[in-house]
Coordinates of C-alpha atoms and ligand atoms in Angstrom, one line a residue:
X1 CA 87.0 60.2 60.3
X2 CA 85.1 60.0 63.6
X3 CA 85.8 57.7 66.6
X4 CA 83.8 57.2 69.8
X5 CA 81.7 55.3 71.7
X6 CA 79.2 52.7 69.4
X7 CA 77.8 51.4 72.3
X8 CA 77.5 51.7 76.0
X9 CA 76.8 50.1 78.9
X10 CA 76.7 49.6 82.7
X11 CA 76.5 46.8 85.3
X12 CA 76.6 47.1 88.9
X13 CA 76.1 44.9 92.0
X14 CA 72.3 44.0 92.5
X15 CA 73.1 44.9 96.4
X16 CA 73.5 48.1 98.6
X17 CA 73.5 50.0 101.5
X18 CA 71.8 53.1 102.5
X19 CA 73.9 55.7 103.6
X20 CA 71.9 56.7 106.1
X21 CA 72.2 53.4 107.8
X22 CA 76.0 53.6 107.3
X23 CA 75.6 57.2 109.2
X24 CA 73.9 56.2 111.7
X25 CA 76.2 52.6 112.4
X26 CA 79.2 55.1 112.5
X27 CA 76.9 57.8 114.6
X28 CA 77.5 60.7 112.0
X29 CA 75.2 63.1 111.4
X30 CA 73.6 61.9 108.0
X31 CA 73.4 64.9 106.4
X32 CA 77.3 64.9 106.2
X33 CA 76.7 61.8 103.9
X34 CA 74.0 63.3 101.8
X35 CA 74.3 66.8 101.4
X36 CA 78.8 67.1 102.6
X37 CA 79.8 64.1 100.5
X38 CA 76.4 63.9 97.8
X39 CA 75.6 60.1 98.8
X40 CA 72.4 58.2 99.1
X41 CA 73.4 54.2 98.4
X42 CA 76.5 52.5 98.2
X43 CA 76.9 49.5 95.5
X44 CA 78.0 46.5 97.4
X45 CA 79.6 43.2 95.6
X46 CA 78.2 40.1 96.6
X47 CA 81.0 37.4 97.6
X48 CA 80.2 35.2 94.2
X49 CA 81.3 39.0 92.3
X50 CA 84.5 40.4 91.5
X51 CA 85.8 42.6 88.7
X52 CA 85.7 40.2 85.8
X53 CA 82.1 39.4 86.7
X54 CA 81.2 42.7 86.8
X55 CA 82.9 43.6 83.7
X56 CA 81.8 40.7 81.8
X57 CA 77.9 41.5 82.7
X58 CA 78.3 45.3 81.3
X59 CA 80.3 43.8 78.1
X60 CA 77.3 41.0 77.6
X61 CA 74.7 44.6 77.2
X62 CA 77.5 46.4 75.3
X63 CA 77.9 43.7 72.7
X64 CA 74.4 43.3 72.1
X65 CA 73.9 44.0 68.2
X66 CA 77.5 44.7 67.9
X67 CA 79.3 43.1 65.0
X68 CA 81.7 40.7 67.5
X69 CA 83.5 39.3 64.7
X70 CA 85.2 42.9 63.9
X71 CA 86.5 42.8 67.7
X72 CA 89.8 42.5 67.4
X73 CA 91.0 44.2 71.2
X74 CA 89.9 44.0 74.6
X75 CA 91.4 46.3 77.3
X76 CA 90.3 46.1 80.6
X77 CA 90.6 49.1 83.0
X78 CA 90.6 48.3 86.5
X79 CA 92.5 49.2 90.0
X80 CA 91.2 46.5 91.7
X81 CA 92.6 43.6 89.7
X82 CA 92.8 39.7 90.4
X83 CA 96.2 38.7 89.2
X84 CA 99.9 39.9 88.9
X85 CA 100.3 38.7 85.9
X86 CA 97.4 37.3 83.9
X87 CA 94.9 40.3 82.4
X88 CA 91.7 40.3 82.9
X89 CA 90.4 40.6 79.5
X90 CA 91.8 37.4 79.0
X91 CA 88.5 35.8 81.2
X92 CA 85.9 38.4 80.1
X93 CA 86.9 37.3 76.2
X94 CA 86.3 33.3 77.4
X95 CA 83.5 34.2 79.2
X96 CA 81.6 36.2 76.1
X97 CA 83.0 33.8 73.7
X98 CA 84.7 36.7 71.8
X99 CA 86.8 35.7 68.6
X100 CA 90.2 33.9 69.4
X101 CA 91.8 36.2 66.9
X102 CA 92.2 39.2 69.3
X103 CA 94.5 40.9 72.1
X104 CA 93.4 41.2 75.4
X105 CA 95.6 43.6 77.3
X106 CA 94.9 45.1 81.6
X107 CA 95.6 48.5 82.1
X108 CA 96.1 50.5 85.1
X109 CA 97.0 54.0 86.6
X110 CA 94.4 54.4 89.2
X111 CA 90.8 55.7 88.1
X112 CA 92.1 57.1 84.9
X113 CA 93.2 53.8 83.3
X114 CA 90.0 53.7 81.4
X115 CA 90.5 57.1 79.6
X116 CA 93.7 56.0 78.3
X117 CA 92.2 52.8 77.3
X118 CA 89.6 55.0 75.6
X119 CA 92.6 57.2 73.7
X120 CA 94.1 54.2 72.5
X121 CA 91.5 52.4 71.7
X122 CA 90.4 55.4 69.7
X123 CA 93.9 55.5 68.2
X124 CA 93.8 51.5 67.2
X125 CA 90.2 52.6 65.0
X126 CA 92.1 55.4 63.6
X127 CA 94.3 53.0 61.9
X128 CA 92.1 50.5 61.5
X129 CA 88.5 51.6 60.9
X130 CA 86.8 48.0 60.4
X131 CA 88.0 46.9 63.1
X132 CA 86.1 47.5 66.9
X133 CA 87.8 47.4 70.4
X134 CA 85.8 45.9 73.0
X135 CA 86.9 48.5 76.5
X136 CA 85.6 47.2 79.6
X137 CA 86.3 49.2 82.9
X138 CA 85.7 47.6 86.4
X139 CA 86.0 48.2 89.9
X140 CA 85.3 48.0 93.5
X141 CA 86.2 50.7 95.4
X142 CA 86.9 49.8 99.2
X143 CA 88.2 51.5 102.2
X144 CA 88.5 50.7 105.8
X145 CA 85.5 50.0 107.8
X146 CA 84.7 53.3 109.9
X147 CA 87.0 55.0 107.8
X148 CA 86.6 58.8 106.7
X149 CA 86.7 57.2 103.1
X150 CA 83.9 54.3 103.6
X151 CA 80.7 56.4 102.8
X152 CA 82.3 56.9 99.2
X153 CA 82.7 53.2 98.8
X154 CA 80.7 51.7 95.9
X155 CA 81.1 49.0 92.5
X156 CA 80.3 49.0 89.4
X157 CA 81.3 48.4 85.6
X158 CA 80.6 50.0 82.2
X159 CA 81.9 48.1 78.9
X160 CA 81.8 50.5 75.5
X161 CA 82.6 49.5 72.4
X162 CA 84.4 51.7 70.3
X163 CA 84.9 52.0 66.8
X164 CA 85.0 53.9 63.6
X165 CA 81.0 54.5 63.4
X166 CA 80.2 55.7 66.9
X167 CA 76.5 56.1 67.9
X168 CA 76.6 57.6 70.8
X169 CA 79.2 60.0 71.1
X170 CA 82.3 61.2 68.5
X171 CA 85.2 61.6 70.3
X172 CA 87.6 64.8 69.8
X173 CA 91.2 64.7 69.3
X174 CA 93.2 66.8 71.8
X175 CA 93.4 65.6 75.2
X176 CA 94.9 68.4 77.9
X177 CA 97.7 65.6 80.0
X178 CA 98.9 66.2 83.5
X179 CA 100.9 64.1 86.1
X180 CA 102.6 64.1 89.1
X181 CA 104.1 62.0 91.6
X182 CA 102.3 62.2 94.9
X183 CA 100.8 60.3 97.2
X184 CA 97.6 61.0 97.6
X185 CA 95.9 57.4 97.6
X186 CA 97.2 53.8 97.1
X187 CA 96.9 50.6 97.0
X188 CA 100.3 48.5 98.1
X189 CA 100.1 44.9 96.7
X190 CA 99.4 43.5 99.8
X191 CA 96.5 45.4 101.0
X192 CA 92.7 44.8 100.3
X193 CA 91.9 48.4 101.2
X194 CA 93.3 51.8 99.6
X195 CA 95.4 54.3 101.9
X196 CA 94.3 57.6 101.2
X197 CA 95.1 61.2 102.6
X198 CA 91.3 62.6 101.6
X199 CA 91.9 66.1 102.2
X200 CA 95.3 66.5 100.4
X201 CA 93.6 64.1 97.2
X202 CA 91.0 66.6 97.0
X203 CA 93.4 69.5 96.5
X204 CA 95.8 67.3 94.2
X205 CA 92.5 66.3 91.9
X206 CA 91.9 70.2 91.9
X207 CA 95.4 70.7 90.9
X208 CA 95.4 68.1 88.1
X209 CA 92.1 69.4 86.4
X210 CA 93.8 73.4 85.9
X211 CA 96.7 71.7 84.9
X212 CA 95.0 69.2 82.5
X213 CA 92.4 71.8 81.5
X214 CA 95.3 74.6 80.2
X215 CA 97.3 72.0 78.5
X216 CA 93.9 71.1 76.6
X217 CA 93.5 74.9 75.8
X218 CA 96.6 74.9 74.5
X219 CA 96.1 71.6 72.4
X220 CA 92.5 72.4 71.2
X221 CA 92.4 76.3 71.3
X222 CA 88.6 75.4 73.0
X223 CA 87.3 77.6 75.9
X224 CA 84.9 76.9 78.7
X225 CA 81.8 78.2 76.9
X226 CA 83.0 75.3 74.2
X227 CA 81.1 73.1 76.1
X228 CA 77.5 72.3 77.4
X229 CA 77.7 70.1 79.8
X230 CA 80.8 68.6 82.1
X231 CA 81.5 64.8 83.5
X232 CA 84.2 64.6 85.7
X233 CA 85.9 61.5 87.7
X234 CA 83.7 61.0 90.5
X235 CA 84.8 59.6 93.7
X236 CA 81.8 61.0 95.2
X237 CA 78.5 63.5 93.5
X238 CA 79.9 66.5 95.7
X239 CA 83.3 66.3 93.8
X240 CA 81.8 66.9 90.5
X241 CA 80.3 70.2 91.7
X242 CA 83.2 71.2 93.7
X243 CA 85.2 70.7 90.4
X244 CA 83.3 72.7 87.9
X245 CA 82.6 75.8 90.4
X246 CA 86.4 75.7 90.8
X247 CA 86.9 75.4 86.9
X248 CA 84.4 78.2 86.2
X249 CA 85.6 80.4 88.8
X250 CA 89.2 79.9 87.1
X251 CA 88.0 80.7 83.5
X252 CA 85.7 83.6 85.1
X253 CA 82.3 82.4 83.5
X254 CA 79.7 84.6 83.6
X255 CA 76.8 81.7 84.7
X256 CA 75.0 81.9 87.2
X257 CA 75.4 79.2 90.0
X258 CA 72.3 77.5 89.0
X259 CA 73.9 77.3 84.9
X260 CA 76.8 75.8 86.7
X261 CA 75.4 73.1 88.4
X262 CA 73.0 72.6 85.0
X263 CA 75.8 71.8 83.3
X264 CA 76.9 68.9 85.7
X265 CA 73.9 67.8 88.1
X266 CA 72.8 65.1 85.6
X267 CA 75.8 63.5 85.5
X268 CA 75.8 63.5 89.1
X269 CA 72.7 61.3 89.5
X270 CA 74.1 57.3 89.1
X271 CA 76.7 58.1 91.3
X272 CA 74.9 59.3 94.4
X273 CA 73.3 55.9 94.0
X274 CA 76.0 53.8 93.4
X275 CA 79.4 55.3 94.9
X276 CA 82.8 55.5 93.3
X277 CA 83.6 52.6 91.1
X278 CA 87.1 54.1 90.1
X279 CA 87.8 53.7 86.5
X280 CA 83.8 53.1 85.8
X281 CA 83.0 55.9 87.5
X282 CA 83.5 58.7 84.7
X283 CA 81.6 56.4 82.4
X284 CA 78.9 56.0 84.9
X285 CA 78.6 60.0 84.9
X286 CA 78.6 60.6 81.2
X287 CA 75.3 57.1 81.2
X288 CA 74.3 59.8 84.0
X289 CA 74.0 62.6 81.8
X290 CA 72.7 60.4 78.5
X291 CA 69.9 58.9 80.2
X292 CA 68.7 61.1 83.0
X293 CA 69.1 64.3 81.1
X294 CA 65.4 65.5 80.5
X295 CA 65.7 67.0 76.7
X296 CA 67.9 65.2 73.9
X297 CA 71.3 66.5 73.8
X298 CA 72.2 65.3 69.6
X299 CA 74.9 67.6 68.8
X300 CA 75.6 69.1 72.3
X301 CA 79.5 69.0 73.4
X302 CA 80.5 67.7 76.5
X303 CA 83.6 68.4 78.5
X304 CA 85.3 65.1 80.7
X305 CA 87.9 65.7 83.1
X306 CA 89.6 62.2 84.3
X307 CA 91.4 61.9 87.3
X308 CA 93.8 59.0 88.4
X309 CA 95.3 59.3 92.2
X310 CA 98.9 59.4 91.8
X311 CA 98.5 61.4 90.1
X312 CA 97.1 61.7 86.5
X313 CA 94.4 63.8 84.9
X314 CA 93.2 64.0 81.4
X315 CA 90.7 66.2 79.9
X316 CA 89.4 65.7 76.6
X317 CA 85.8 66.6 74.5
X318 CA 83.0 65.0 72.9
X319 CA 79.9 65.4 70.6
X320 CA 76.8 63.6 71.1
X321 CA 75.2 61.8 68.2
X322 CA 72.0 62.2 66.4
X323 CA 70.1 58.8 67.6
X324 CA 72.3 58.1 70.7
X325 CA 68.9 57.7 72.6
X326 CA 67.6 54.8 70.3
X327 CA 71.6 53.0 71.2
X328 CA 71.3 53.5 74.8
X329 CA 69.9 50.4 77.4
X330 CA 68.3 52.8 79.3
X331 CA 65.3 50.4 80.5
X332 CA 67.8 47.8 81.4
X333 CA 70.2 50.1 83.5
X334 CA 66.9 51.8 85.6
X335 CA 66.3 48.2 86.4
X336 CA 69.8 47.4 87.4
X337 CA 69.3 50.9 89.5
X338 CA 65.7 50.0 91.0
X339 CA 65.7 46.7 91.5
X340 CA 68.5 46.2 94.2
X341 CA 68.3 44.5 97.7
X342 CA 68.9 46.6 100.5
X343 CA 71.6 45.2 102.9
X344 CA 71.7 45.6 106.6
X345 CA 74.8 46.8 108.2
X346 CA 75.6 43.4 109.3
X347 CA 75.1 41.9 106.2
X348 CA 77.0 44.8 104.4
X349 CA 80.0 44.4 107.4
X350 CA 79.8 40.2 106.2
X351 CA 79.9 41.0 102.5
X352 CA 82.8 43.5 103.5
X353 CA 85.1 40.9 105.2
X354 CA 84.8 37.9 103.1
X355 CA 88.1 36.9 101.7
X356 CA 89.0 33.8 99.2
X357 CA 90.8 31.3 100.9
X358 CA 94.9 31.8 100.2
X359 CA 95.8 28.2 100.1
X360 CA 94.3 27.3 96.4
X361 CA 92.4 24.4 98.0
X362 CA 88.6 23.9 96.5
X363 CA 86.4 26.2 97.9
X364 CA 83.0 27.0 96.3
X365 CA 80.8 30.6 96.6
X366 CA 78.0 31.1 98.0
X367 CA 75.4 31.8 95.1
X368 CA 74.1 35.1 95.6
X369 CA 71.5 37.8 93.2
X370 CA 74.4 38.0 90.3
X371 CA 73.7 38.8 86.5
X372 CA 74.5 36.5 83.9
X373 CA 78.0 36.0 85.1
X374 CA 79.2 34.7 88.3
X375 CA 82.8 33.7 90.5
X376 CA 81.7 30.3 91.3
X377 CA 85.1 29.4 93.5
X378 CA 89.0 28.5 93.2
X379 CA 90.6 25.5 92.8
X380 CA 94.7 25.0 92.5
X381 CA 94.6 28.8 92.9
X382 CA 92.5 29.6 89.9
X383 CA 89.6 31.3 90.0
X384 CA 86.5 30.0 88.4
X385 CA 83.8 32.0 86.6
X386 CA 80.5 30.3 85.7
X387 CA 77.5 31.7 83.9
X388 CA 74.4 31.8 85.8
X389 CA 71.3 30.0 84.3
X390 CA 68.2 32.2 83.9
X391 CA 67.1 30.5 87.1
X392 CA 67.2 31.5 90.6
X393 CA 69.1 29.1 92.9
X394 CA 69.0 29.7 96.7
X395 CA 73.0 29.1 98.5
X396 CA 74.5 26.7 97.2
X397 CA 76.4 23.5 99.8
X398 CA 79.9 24.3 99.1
X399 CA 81.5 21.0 99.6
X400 CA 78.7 19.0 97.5
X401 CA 79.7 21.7 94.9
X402 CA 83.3 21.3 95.0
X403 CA 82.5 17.8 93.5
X404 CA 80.3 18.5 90.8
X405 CA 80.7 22.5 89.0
X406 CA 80.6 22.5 85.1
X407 CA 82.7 25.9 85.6
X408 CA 85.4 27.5 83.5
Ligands
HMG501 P1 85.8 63.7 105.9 O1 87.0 64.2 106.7 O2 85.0 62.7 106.6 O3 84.8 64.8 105.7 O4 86.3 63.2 104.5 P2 84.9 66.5 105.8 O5 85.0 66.9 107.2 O6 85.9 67.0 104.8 O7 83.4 66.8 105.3 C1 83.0 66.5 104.0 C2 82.0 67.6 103.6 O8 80.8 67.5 104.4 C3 82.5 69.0 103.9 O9 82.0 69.8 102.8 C4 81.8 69.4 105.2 O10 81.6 70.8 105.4 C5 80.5 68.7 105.0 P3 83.0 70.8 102.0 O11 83.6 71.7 103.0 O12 84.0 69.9 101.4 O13 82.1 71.5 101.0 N1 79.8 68.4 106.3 C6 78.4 68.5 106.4 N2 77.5 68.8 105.5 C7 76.2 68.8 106.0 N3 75.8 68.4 107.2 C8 76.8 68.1 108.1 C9 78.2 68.1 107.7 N4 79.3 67.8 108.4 C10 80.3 68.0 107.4 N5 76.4 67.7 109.4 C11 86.7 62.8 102.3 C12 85.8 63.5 103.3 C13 86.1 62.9 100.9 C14 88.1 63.3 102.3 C15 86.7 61.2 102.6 O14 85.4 60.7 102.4 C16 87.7 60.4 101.8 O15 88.9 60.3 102.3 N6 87.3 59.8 100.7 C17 88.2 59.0 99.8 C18 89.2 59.9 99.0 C19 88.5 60.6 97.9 O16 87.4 60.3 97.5 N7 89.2 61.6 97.4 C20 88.7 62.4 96.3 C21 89.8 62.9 95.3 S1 91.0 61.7 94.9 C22 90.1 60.8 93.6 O17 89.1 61.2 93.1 C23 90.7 59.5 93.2 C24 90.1 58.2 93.7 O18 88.9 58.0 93.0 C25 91.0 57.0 93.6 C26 91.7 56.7 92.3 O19 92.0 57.6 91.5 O20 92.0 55.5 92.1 C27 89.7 58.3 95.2

């Protein structure tokens, strides 16, 4: 039986900055941006978005023409989650009016969340082949202000359904496992920002993919030539490249630098525009590779290497399907890409700093550009998600609105 991905799509914040203004605020040379990290634009959440909204907008394009009724699971992948306890899934179901029969579940190991969400999503099918499992993945990536890590900031979500009659892409069985205990990048519970060591996660993320790659070998009997083309976790476009030369170079392939960076530079292309969005990002690279890829790939294989600071890496395979063009959005996610306002660094640096109020009194969001889903505010420490009418509203008074608010 096959099991993969039925439908796919992405959402991401309708703000960003240009890297070269982030270079020049920070006086770096820009070309260590573009060309040393592979950046152009950094996705940046407005104040009214977290990682429910962002999830929930990708999920509202993934469902569409879906069978919801046969959604019986919701995972949520995410590193940058809004509760200790209570999963986000939970709001995304409320929020998309998903059936009340079903299990909502958040899961987390860093980037890599998502992938396992994937496997066991793919695993629930397996046993249960009418039924769907909606798996949303959400994140915003943030590190300090001036910090080595701030050009590879960046937000964004992709929700996929998955099922028994995949569109898109059939999954393959084996998946190549590694982990290890380092500390390479983290997030304690009390910061807003990650810690990272950038040069040492660079190595470690090197580390995992050989690791992950010959346990897959050994699982799958596959080779490097199995493949035509490679996403890999993505914290920034350079990585991607870094990591197949270094794969190739370990399997001794006999491309040519230019096949090598074919088999990857299409994948490459969202990310550049919209920075790392942790456990989206992956999924952002293979919508990469669907929808900017030039020819139709039906019945081409493609390699994924997922990595998850802390570490964990996974690499697995897939096929792509005969018609996955006709399943994608593709006209809606150019939009999404295009159509973006252009922050200024002090705009970006307000954006950046705004925090929710810690004392669960009523406090209302600014409205911002959003997609159909929005955080309107908190009250008695909850926070409250609203859907946006198709109109557009300028900001909103927030103590007038703390009095009124149908929100949920
Ligand atoms: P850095 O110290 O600012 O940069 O940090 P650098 O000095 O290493 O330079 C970067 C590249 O730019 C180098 O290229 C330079 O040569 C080049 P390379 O040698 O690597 O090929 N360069 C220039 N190129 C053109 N013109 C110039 C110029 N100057 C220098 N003028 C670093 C870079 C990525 C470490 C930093 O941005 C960082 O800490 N990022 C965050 C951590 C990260 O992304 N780690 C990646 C692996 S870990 C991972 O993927 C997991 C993660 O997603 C989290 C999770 O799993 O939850 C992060």
């Amino acid at each position: 039986m096959k099991t993969g991905i039925e439908s796919i799509s992405m959402y991401i914040p309708r703000f960003g900055l240009d890297i070269r203004d982030l270079a020049k605020a920070r006086n770096v040379d820009p070309s260590k941006f573009i060309r040393g990290i592979g950046q152009e634009f950094m996705a940046v959440p407005a104040p009214d978005e977290d990682v429910v909204t962002l999830g929930a907008n990708a999920a509202l394009q993934a469902l569409e023409g879906v069978d919801r009724s046969a959604i019986r699971t919701v995972i949520f992948a995410t590193e940058s989650g809004i509760d200790q306890s209570k999963a986000a899934a939970i709001y995304v179901h409320k929020l998309l009016d998903l059936p009340q029969n079903c299990r909502t579940v958040e899961m987390k190991q860093a980037c890599c969340s998502s992938t396992s969400a994937l496997h066991f999503a793919m695993a629930t099918v397996a046993l249960h082949p009418e039924q769907k499992v909606l798996l949303v993945a959400s994140d915003v990536a943030r590190y300090g202000l001036g910090s080595p890590g701030e050009p590879t900031q960046g937000a964004g979500a992709v929700a996929m359904v998955i099922s028994a009659q995949p569109k898109i892409i059939a999954m393959g069985e084996h998946v190549g496992y590694y982990t290890e205990d380092v500390m390479d990048f983290w997030r304690p519970n009390y910061m807003d920002e990650a810690l990272v060591d950038g040069k040492y996660s660079i190595k470690v993320y090197m580390h995992a993919l050989e690791e992950a790659w010959n346990d897959y070998r050994t699982q799958s009997q596959a080779h490097f030539e199995s493949f035509r083309h490679f996403c890999y976790h993505l914290p920034f476009s350079r990585m991607g490249l870094k990591a197949h030369l270094h794969l190739a170079r370990l399997e001794k392939s006999g491309l040519s630098a230019a096949g090598l960076q074919a088999q990857v530079e299409p994948s490459l292309a969202y990310n550049r525009r919209i920075g790392n969005a942790y456990t989206a990002s992956l999924y952002l690279g293979l919508l990469s590779l669907l929808e900017t890829h030039p020819e139709s790939l039906e019945g081409n294989r493609v390699g994924f290497f997922s990595y998850g600071s802390g570490c964990m890496g996974a690499f697995f395979g897939g096929t792509i399907l005969p018609g996955y063009r006709k399943a994608l959005p593709t006209r809606v996610h150019r939009d999404l890409m295009t159509n973006r306002q252009r922050l200024t660094l002090a705009e970006y640096e307000a954006f950046y700093t705004h925090t929710l109020p810690q004392d669960g009194n009523c406090y209302r969001t600014d409205r911002h550009r959003t997609g159909a889903f929005r955080l309107a505010g908190l009250e008695n420490h909850q926070r409250l998600y609203e859907k946006v009418p198709q109109v557009k509203v300028l900001a909103a008074d927030a103590a007038e609105a703390c009095a009124a608010a149908p929100v949920m």
